[in-house]
Tab-separated table of C-alpha atoms and ligand atoms in Angstrom:
chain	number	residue	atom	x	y	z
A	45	UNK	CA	-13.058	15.089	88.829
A	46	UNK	CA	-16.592	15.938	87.644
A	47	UNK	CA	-18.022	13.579	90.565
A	48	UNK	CA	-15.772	15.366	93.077
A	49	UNK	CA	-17.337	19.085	92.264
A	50	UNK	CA	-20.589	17.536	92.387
A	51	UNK	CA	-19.805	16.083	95.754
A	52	UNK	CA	-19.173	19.658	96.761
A	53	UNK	CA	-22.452	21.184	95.915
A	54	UNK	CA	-24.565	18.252	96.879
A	55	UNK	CA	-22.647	16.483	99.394
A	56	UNK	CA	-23.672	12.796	99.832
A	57	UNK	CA	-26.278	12.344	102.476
A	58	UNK	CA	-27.070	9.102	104.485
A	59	UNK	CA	-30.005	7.666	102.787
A	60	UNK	CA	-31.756	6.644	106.228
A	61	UNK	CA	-30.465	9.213	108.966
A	62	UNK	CA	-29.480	12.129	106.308
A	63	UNK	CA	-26.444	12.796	107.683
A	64	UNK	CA	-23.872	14.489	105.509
A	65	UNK	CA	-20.633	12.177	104.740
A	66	UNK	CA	-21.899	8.924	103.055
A	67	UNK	CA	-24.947	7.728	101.270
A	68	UNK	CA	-25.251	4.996	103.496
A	69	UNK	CA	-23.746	5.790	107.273
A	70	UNK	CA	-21.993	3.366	109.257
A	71	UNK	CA	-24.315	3.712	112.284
A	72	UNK	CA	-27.675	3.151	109.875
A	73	UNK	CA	-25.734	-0.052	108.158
A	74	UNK	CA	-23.127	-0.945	110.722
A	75	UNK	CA	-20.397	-3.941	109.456
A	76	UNK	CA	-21.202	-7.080	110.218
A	77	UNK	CA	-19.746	-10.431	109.655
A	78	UNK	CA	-21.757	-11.405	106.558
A	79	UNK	CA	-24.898	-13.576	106.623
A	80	UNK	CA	-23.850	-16.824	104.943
A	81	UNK	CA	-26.130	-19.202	103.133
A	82	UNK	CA	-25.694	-22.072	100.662
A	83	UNK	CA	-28.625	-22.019	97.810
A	84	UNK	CA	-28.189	-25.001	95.356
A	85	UNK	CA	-24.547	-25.592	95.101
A	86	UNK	CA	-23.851	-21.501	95.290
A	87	UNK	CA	-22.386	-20.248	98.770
A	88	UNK	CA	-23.994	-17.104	99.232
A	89	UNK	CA	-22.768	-14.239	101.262
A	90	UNK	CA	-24.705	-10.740	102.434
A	91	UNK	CA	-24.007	-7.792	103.716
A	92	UNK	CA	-27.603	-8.275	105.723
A	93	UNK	CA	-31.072	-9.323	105.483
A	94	UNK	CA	-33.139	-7.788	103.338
A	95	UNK	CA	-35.241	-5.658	105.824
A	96	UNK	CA	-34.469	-2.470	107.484
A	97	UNK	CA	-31.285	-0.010	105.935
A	98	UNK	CA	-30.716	-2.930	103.816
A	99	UNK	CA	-33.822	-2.950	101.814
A	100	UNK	CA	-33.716	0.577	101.697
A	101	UNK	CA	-30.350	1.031	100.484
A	102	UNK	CA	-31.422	-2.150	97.725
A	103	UNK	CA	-34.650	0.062	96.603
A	104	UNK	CA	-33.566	2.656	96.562
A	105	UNK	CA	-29.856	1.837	93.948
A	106	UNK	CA	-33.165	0.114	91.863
A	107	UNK	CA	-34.479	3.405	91.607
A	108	UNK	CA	-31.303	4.989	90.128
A	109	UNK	CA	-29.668	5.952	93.496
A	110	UNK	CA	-25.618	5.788	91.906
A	111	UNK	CA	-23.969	7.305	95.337
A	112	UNK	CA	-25.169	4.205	97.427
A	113	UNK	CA	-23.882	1.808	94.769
A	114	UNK	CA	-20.210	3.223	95.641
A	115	UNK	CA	-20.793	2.697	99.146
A	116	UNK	CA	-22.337	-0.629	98.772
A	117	UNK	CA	-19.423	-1.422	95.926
A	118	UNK	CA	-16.745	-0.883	98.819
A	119	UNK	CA	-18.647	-2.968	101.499
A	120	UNK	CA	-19.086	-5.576	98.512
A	121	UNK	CA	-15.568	-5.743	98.590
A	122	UNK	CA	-14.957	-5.721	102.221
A	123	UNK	CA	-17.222	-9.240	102.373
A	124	UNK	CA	-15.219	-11.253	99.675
A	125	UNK	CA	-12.885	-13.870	100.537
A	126	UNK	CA	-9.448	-14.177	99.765
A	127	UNK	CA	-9.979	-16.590	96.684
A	128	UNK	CA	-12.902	-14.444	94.954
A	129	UNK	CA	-10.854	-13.208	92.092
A	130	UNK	CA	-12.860	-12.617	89.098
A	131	UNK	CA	-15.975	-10.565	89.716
A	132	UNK	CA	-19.107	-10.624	87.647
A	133	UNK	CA	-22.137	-8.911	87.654
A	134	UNK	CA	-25.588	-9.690	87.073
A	135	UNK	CA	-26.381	-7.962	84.376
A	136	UNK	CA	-29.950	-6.160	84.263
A	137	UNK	CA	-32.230	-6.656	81.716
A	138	UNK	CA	-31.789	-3.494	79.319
A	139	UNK	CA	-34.950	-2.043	79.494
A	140	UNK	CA	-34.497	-2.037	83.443
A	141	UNK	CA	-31.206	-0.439	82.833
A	142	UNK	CA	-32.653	2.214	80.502
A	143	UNK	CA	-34.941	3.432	83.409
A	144	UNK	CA	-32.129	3.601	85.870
A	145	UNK	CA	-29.487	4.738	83.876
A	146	UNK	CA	-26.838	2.299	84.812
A	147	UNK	CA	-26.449	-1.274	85.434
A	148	UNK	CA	-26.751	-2.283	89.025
A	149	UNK	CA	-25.267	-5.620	88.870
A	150	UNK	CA	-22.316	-4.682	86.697
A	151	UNK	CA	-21.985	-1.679	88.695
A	152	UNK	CA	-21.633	-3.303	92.384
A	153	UNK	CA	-18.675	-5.737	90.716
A	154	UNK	CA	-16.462	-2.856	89.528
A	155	UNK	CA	-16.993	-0.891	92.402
A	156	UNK	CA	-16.571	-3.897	94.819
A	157	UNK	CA	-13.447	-4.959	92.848
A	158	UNK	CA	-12.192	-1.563	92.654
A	159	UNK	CA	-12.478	-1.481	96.516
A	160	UNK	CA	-10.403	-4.205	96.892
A	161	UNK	CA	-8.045	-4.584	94.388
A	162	UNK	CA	-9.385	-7.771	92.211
A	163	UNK	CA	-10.372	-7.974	88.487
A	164	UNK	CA	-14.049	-7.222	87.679
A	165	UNK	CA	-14.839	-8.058	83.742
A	166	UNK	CA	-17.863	-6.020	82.352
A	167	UNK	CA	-19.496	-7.762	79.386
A	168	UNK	CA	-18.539	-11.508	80.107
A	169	UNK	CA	-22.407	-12.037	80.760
A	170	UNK	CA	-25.323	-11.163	79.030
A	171	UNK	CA	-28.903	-10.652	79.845
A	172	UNK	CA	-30.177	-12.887	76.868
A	173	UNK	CA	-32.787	-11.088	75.646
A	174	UNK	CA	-30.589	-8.183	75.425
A	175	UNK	CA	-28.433	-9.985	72.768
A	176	UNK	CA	-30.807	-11.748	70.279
A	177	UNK	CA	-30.730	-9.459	67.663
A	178	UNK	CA	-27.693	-9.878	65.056
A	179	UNK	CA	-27.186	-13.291	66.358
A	180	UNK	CA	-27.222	-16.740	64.327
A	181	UNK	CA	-30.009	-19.410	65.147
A	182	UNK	CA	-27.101	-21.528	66.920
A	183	UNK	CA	-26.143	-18.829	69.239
A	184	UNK	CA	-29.644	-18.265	70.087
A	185	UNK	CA	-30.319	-21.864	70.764
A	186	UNK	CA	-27.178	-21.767	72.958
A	187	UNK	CA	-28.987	-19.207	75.192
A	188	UNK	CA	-30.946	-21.024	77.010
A	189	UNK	CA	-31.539	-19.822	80.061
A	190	UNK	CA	-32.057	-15.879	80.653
A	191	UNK	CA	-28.026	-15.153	80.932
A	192	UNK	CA	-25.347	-15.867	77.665
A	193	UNK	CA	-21.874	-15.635	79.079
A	194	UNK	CA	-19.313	-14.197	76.325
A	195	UNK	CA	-16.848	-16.299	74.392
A	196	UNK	CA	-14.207	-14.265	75.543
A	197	UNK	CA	-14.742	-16.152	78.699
A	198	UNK	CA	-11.165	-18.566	79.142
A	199	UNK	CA	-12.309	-21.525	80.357
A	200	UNK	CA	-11.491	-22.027	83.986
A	201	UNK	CA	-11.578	-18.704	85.507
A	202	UNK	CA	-12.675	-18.631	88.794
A	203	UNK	CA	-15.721	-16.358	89.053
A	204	UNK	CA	-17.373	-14.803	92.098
A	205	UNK	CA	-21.573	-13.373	91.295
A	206	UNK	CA	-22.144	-9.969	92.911
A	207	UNK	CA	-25.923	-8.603	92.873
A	208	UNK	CA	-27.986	-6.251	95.179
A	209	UNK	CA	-30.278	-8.951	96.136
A	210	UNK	CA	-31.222	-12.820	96.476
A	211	UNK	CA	-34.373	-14.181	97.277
A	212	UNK	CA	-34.685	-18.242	96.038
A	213	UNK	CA	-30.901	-17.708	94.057
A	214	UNK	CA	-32.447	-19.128	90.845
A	215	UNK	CA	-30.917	-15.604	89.249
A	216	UNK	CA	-27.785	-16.531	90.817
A	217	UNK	CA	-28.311	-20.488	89.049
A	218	UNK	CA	-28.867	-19.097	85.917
A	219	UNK	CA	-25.798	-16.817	85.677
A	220	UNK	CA	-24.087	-19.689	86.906
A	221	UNK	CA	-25.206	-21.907	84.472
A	222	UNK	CA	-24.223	-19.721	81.422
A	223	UNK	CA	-20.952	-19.536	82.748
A	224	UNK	CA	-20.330	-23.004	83.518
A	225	UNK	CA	-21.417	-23.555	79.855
A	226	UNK	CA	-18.506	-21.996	78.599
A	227	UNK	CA	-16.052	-23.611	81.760
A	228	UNK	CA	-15.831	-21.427	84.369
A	229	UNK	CA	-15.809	-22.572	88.369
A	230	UNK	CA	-18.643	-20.848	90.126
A	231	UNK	CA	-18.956	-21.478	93.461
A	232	UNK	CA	-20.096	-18.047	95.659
A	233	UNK	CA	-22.176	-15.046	95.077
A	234	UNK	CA	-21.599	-11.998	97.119
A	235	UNK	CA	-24.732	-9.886	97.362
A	236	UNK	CA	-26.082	-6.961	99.264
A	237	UNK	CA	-28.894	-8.157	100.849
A	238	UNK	CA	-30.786	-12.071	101.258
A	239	UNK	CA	-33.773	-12.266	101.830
A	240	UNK	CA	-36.748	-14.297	104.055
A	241	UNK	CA	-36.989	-16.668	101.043
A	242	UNK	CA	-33.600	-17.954	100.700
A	243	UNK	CA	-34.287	-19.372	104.177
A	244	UNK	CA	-37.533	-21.407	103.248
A	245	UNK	CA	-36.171	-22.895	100.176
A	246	UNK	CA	-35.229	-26.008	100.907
A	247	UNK	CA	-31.317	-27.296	101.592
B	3	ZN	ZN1	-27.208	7.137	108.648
């Protein structure tokens, strides 16, 4: 309600040709079949490469942007496929999240499961350094890596990554490897933009 009389004194522009209607027009970011790449044993999608109204839109929803992370939430959810159920976000690290005000990561997955109608699970992965405090020395060994997915994880689930961007898709490992740890399938990632990187990396 609030959102919607703020939409009426400061209409969303497009970021790139300023057009009024959405923060990220469809002739500055057309739809495109996404770019597909496989990064370790994580199929990848993207919405593009990360050049051009891509980059853009990723900079600027780093520097706080929230109307482009609704439009890039409902093209999120335009690119899943059929069996990408569960969605989870990366989550940022929290001083990151202090300076923009909201989690991107976490963000993009309920707004790209809201989209489309699928299930998207804040707090089922943590940033680890987020969590150390108030934790036992066992649970601290357990997080190993820079993610700690949440007990309240059921073993099994099926989970699909969503983040703005991938560059080698060691982030994307790492979630995935917290996860796994506590049993869940992870097979694809479904982020806004890949970039140059992902291409050199080897197989
Ligand atoms: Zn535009």
């Amino acid at each position: 309600m609030f959102d919607r009389a703020l939409d009426l004194l400061f209409p969303p522009r497009c970021l790139l040709c300023g057009r009024i209607g959405e923060a990220l027009c469809m002739d500055c970011a057309p739809n495109r079949a996404p770019l597909r790449r496989t990064l370790g044993d994580i199929e990848v999608r993207a919405l593009g490469p990360y050049d051009g109204a891509w980059r853009r839109a990723v900079l600027a929803l780093k520097e706080g942007r929230r109307d482009l992370a609704a439009v890039l939430g409902a093209r999120l959810g335009a690119a899943l496929a059929s069996d990408d159920v569960h969605l989870v976000g990366i989550p940022t690290s929290a001083s990151r999240r202090m300076r923009r005000g909201f989690d991107g990561g976490e963000c993009l997955a309920s707004l790209a499961a809201h989209a489309d109608g699928r299930m998207a699970s804040r707090a089922l992965i943590f940033a680890a350094r987020d969590r150390q405090r108030g934790r036992s020395r066992a649970e601290r060994l357990e997080a190993r890596g820079r993610f700690r997915a949440s007990e309240m994880l059921a073993a099994g689930t099926r989970v699909t990554l969503i983040d703005d961007v991938c560059t080698t898709g060691a982030t994307l490992a790492d979630a995935a490897f917290a996860l796994r740890a506590r049993g869940a399938i992870v097979e694809r990632a479904v982020v806004v933009a890949l970039t140059d990187a992902s291409r050199k990396r080897p197989r």
